[in-house]
């Protein structure tokens, strides 16, 4: 939508070697690292969406490639609550800065409660390598705290791509923890979740999105998801989604008001009940844009 | 352009190979698929003089395409540019793009005066697994079971010093096999050929290794058998009658002398092959040596395997004749086969009709031809069986090439045996099978293409691991969407129903029906000459009679290919996640590999797979490939079994190949 207008596109230039080196780094050469998504974005995973084709600032918590087309700095905060239980809630903050080299971002999320929590500190870089290709990479440091135990840390990487075979079609692929890194918890060693997803999106008209995706966490059954988003008003987006394994239904909305965007998403599980996610993004005025508006 | 085309063919071959790998347990030598194509790179066909047999070498041209091309040439006389091929019925943009580097547009008389340049191609390859399997390690005081190291070596050279002469050799040492020691004096496998084409009455002489194919392969097919694949209307054997061969498949080939005599209308090809093959020898009650079974895997790593290395002489001799009668082609032949010792497998209910003895013979008669737009083919072959084996079919097109269809029928008596036969069939051992096949290829509006086949088969006797006469059917539907040159997506569904053994606890009902559902969604984007992105999702379900709670198998992979401008180097990467609990749900996926090496492993287990491969043209006519691949399982402590067991849940493999053209 207008909040992330794709009017500014990086000039990919003629740098094939750099591109390929980045590509390899992104996809495969760093399998020793891993990552996991703990915050379910209000415009993405809370609705059952795979996250492979998120294209707003919340991509920071899903496919980092989705932030590649952002043109202005964005700051955001979010709160997510599984099954309306405070103990299973997550809090997050992020800050996205587009530069001439790439779109950089940093952020934080905190999951859990007083006796058990996981904090994630992340750094992300995304770049539009060609008009038909976005790529992104995210470094995460996970800090695990548990009462009566020492703290444990883990460094991970998430990577993803999005490509656009057609003006109306987008395809995304996202992998978190490609190297299947393990937590070494002194007495036990356990895998950090590996998550992989892919989705295809069709936009018959701008801002109206239909998305079909598949997501798989290594130890869980694959989930197929359907998502749609459409504007009821230029400043009001409605979202809905459904995902399998188990069946979950999601509904959400996005409201744009001046430089702010409010996103909310609800998810219903037939046995466990409702989960919710809420976030606010603040669109910081771009220096470039201000210079441009001022005619400098 | 060449490098790009080479990639395109490999992508195409990938789809075909995956289906072949999924339908057989045997390790096939897939280099047959692109062997001819690679030769055509360097000696493109003159589209204005190419015969039907020449065009059949191009595997992505269906029979209907070839018919349409020949008909169009008959009408227009001479093609002058690639643009004229658009007028050929059934030729779409993709086919023309692929065809372009393989053909030239020259007047008929100019081909012979074109200057010849000698051509050579040398490949050297090595590969190894970084983890050391159990077979290479000594246990207490015992030496390691494998007598050699874990390196695999492969070399291959082809040289054409003159227009009529071709020379080639191939060597191979598998992992674990010794070389240059008392067990094996040189490399484990060493073969080659010399081919001379005088181009008069004596058409060709091959000394060394060669492959042959006649009719529909009922009695003679030492190349790659025709199998069910995404090319749903390609059920006719299209292999050349004879070719020099550099296959490293150590069983089933021919090695000797072949002479091809005759004119363009009539040819006769006598041949003789003498080989030392592997056998598990034993003695009967009279103290005579017998062969309990023939060993076909080609491995000679342990002392037992080394003792079975090339211990049986196999002699095959025969002839094949071919007559062109207008649009009708007749083929006939006879083959005598002899083993040094009698083959006497231990009797079991499933093998009582298997060949026993040391002498066998096959005779066959085949014909093919076209009537209007219907192409018909058939073959009948005899062995010691009282009734002949029969196969036949028809291919036809309608709607100006918009719809192609194929129908096939096969019947192989239960006691039919042919040591070099490999007809189109459901199972590797075709004896006792009857089947009907129908295939369709239909061009739909808006860039859609539908391929489908249905194959029904029944086996009139027990088979290995099937304790009763059985039947089943196999359906495949593939809907391809190609709205533009740069983007293609496909949805494939395959359903297979076959009879399998139940547990031994139910002796009254020894078999049950197993149903397999396989779904694949794949999309491939090539936005420019440099990049290709392929995303693929596979899901396999199996309903086995004795397994009611089986989880579906799942596979999701992303490939990225990059080719530098100018093609001096390229890079291919894949990341795949798999979760396949049941072996019946295993998923075959073609993997990026070095030229002339094909890997289509079965993804089975839970974990990930990643591959990085690069190719670099180091200097003019010299290419270097580097490939690294890793399996990482989360639900296994060890990988492999027996002597190949790796005590880790990670297995990494490196592969290096150098190619020198001269």
Short mmCIF file of N, CA, C and O in Angstrom, two decimals, chain A residues 109-166:
data_model
loop_
_atom_site.label_atom_id
_atom_site.label_comp_id
_atom_site.label_asym_id
_atom_site.label_seq_id
_atom_site.Cartn_x
_atom_site.Cartn_y
_atom_site.Cartn_z
N UNK A 109 12.97 -8.85 20.38
CA UNK A 109 11.70 -9.42 20.82
C UNK A 109 11.95 -10.19 22.11
O UNK A 109 13.06 -10.71 22.34
N UNK A 110 10.92 -10.23 22.91
CA UNK A 110 11.03 -10.90 24.20
C UNK A 110 9.82 -11.79 24.35
O UNK A 110 8.68 -11.35 24.25
N UNK A 111 10.09 -13.06 24.61
CA UNK A 111 9.01 -14.03 24.74
C UNK A 111 9.09 -14.66 26.12
O UNK A 111 10.17 -14.98 26.60
N UNK A 112 7.94 -14.86 26.76
CA UNK A 112 7.94 -15.62 28.00
C UNK A 112 7.50 -14.80 29.20
O UNK A 112 6.85 -13.76 29.06
N UNK A 113 7.87 -15.28 30.35
CA UNK A 113 7.44 -14.65 31.59
C UNK A 113 8.62 -14.67 32.56
O UNK A 113 9.76 -14.95 32.17
N UNK A 114 8.35 -14.41 33.83
CA UNK A 114 9.43 -14.16 34.78
C UNK A 114 10.39 -15.36 34.93
O UNK A 114 11.59 -15.20 35.01
N UNK A 115 9.85 -16.57 34.91
CA UNK A 115 10.71 -17.73 35.17
C UNK A 115 11.31 -18.35 33.91
O UNK A 115 12.20 -19.18 34.00
N UNK A 116 10.77 -18.00 32.77
CA UNK A 116 11.35 -18.53 31.53
C UNK A 116 11.14 -17.51 30.42
O UNK A 116 10.01 -17.09 30.16
N UNK A 117 12.20 -17.15 29.76
CA UNK A 117 12.04 -16.19 28.66
C UNK A 117 13.14 -16.39 27.64
O UNK A 117 14.22 -16.93 27.94
N UNK A 118 12.83 -15.98 26.43
CA UNK A 118 13.84 -15.97 25.36
C UNK A 118 13.84 -14.57 24.77
O UNK A 118 12.79 -14.04 24.37
N UNK A 119 14.99 -13.98 24.73
CA UNK A 119 15.13 -12.66 24.10
C UNK A 119 15.89 -12.84 22.79
O UNK A 119 16.86 -13.58 22.72
N UNK A 120 15.40 -12.16 21.78
CA UNK A 120 16.07 -12.20 20.47
C UNK A 120 16.53 -10.80 20.11
O UNK A 120 15.72 -9.86 20.11
N UNK A 121 17.78 -10.69 19.78
CA UNK A 121 18.33 -9.42 19.29
C UNK A 121 18.72 -9.67 17.84
O UNK A 121 19.47 -10.61 17.56
N UNK A 122 18.23 -8.84 16.94
CA UNK A 122 18.44 -9.15 15.53
C UNK A 122 18.96 -7.95 14.75
O UNK A 122 18.62 -6.79 15.06
N UNK A 123 19.74 -8.29 13.74
CA UNK A 123 20.19 -7.30 12.76
C UNK A 123 19.82 -7.85 11.39
O UNK A 123 20.03 -9.03 11.11
N UNK A 124 19.31 -6.99 10.56
CA UNK A 124 18.82 -7.48 9.27
C UNK A 124 19.31 -6.60 8.13
O UNK A 124 19.48 -5.38 8.30
N UNK A 125 19.57 -7.21 7.00
CA UNK A 125 19.89 -6.45 5.78
C UNK A 125 19.08 -7.04 4.64
O UNK A 125 18.99 -8.26 4.50
N UNK A 126 18.50 -6.17 3.83
CA UNK A 126 17.74 -6.62 2.66
C UNK A 126 18.08 -5.71 1.50
O UNK A 126 18.41 -4.54 1.69
N UNK A 127 18.00 -6.27 0.32
CA UNK A 127 18.33 -5.46 -0.84
C UNK A 127 17.52 -5.92 -2.04
O UNK A 127 17.29 -7.13 -2.23
N UNK A 128 17.13 -4.94 -2.80
CA UNK A 128 16.47 -5.24 -4.07
C UNK A 128 17.57 -5.39 -5.11
O UNK A 128 18.16 -4.41 -5.55
N UNK A 129 17.87 -6.63 -5.49
CA UNK A 129 18.99 -6.88 -6.39
C UNK A 129 18.62 -6.63 -7.84
O UNK A 129 19.48 -6.40 -8.68
N UNK A 130 17.37 -6.73 -8.15
CA UNK A 130 16.87 -6.44 -9.48
C UNK A 130 15.38 -6.13 -9.31
O UNK A 130 14.82 -6.44 -8.25
N UNK A 131 14.76 -5.53 -10.29
CA UNK A 131 13.32 -5.24 -10.13
C UNK A 131 12.50 -6.49 -9.84
O UNK A 131 11.40 -6.41 -9.32
N UNK A 132 13.06 -7.65 -10.17
CA UNK A 132 12.32 -8.89 -9.96
C UNK A 132 12.88 -9.74 -8.84
O UNK A 132 12.53 -10.90 -8.71
N UNK A 133 13.77 -9.17 -8.04
CA UNK A 133 14.41 -10.00 -7.01
C UNK A 133 14.73 -9.21 -5.76
O UNK A 133 15.45 -8.20 -5.82
N UNK A 134 14.23 -9.67 -4.63
CA UNK A 134 14.61 -9.17 -3.31
C UNK A 134 15.29 -10.28 -2.54
O UNK A 134 14.88 -11.44 -2.62
N UNK A 135 16.30 -9.90 -1.82
CA UNK A 135 16.94 -10.89 -0.95
C UNK A 135 17.19 -10.26 0.41
O UNK A 135 17.36 -9.04 0.52
N UNK A 136 17.22 -11.09 1.42
CA UNK A 136 17.44 -10.56 2.75
C UNK A 136 18.08 -11.58 3.67
O UNK A 136 18.02 -12.78 3.43
N UNK A 137 18.70 -11.06 4.71
CA UNK A 137 19.37 -11.92 5.67
C UNK A 137 19.24 -11.30 7.05
O UNK A 137 19.24 -10.07 7.18
N UNK A 138 19.11 -12.13 8.05
CA UNK A 138 18.96 -11.60 9.40
C UNK A 138 19.85 -12.40 10.36
O UNK A 138 19.86 -13.64 10.31
N UNK A 139 20.59 -11.69 11.17
CA UNK A 139 21.38 -12.31 12.22
C UNK A 139 20.60 -12.19 13.53
O UNK A 139 20.09 -11.10 13.84
N UNK A 140 20.55 -13.27 14.28
CA UNK A 140 19.81 -13.25 15.55
C UNK A 140 20.71 -13.75 16.66
O UNK A 140 21.47 -14.71 16.48
N UNK A 141 20.59 -13.10 17.76
CA UNK A 141 21.21 -13.66 18.96
C UNK A 141 20.08 -13.96 19.95
O UNK A 141 19.32 -13.07 20.32
N UNK A 142 19.97 -15.23 20.33
CA UNK A 142 18.90 -15.65 21.24
C UNK A 142 19.50 -15.85 22.64
O UNK A 142 20.51 -16.54 22.78
N UNK A 143 18.84 -15.27 23.59
CA UNK A 143 19.29 -15.41 24.98
C UNK A 143 18.18 -16.10 25.76
O UNK A 143 17.05 -15.61 25.83
N UNK A 144 18.53 -17.26 26.33
CA UNK A 144 17.52 -18.06 27.03
C UNK A 144 17.74 -17.93 28.53
O UNK A 144 18.83 -18.23 29.03
N UNK A 145 16.72 -17.52 29.22
CA UNK A 145 16.83 -17.34 30.67
C UNK A 145 15.81 -18.24 31.36
O UNK A 145 14.65 -18.30 30.93
N UNK A 146 16.27 -18.91 32.39
CA UNK A 146 15.37 -19.79 33.13
C UNK A 146 15.77 -19.71 34.60
O UNK A 146 16.95 -19.78 34.95
N UNK A 147 14.77 -19.59 35.44
CA UNK A 147 15.04 -19.50 36.88
C UNK A 147 15.75 -20.78 37.34
O UNK A 147 15.33 -21.89 36.99
N UNK A 148 16.80 -20.63 38.11
CA UNK A 148 17.52 -21.78 38.62
C UNK A 148 18.53 -22.34 37.65
O UNK A 148 19.12 -23.39 37.92
N UNK A 149 18.71 -21.70 36.51
CA UNK A 149 19.66 -22.20 35.52
C UNK A 149 20.46 -21.02 34.99
O UNK A 149 20.00 -19.87 35.06
N UNK A 150 21.62 -21.30 34.48
CA UNK A 150 22.37 -20.20 33.89
C UNK A 150 21.77 -19.83 32.53
O UNK A 150 20.94 -20.57 31.97
N UNK A 151 22.19 -18.72 32.01
CA UNK A 151 21.67 -18.26 30.73
C UNK A 151 22.43 -18.94 29.59
O UNK A 151 23.61 -19.24 29.70
N UNK A 152 21.71 -19.15 28.50
CA UNK A 152 22.33 -19.74 27.31
C UNK A 152 22.10 -18.83 26.12
O UNK A 152 21.04 -18.21 26.00
N UNK A 153 23.07 -18.79 25.24
CA UNK A 153 22.95 -17.95 24.04
C UNK A 153 23.15 -18.75 22.78
O UNK A 153 23.78 -19.81 22.79
N UNK A 154 22.60 -18.24 21.70
CA UNK A 154 22.73 -18.93 20.41
C UNK A 154 22.71 -17.88 19.31
O UNK A 154 21.87 -16.97 19.33
N UNK A 155 23.62 -18.02 18.37
CA UNK A 155 23.68 -17.09 17.25
C UNK A 155 23.10 -17.78 16.02
O UNK A 155 23.46 -18.92 15.72
N UNK A 156 22.25 -17.10 15.31
CA UNK A 156 21.57 -17.75 14.18
C UNK A 156 21.46 -16.79 13.00
O UNK A 156 21.67 -15.59 13.14
N UNK A 157 21.09 -17.38 11.86
CA UNK A 157 20.82 -16.57 10.66
C UNK A 157 19.51 -17.03 10.03
O UNK A 157 19.23 -18.24 9.99
N UNK A 158 18.74 -16.10 9.53
CA UNK A 158 17.56 -16.40 8.71
C UNK A 158 17.79 -15.78 7.34
O UNK A 158 18.37 -14.69 7.25
N UNK A 159 17.34 -16.42 6.31
CA UNK A 159 17.53 -15.87 4.97
C UNK A 159 16.26 -16.07 4.15
O UNK A 159 15.44 -16.94 4.45
N UNK A 160 16.15 -15.29 3.11
CA UNK A 160 14.99 -15.46 2.25
C UNK A 160 15.12 -14.68 0.96
O UNK A 160 15.96 -13.78 0.83
N UNK A 161 14.31 -15.06 0.01
CA UNK A 161 14.24 -14.34 -1.26
C UNK A 161 12.78 -14.15 -1.64
O UNK A 161 11.89 -14.87 -1.18
N UNK A 162 12.56 -13.15 -2.45
CA UNK A 162 11.25 -12.95 -3.07
C UNK A 162 11.52 -12.62 -4.53
O UNK A 162 12.40 -11.80 -4.81
N UNK A 163 10.79 -13.23 -5.43
CA UNK A 163 10.97 -12.86 -6.83
C UNK A 163 9.61 -12.70 -7.49
O UNK A 163 8.59 -13.19 -7.00
N UNK A 164 9.65 -11.97 -8.59
CA UNK A 164 8.40 -11.48 -9.19
C UNK A 164 8.38 -11.85 -10.67
O UNK A 164 8.85 -11.08 -11.52
N UNK A 165 7.88 -13.04 -10.99
CA UNK A 165 7.87 -13.44 -12.39
C UNK A 165 6.92 -12.63 -13.25
O UNK A 165 7.03 -12.63 -14.48
N UNK A 166 6.01 -11.95 -12.62
CA UNK A 166 5.00 -11.21 -13.37
C UNK A 166 4.62 -9.99 -12.53
O UNK A 166 4.85 -9.96 -11.32
#
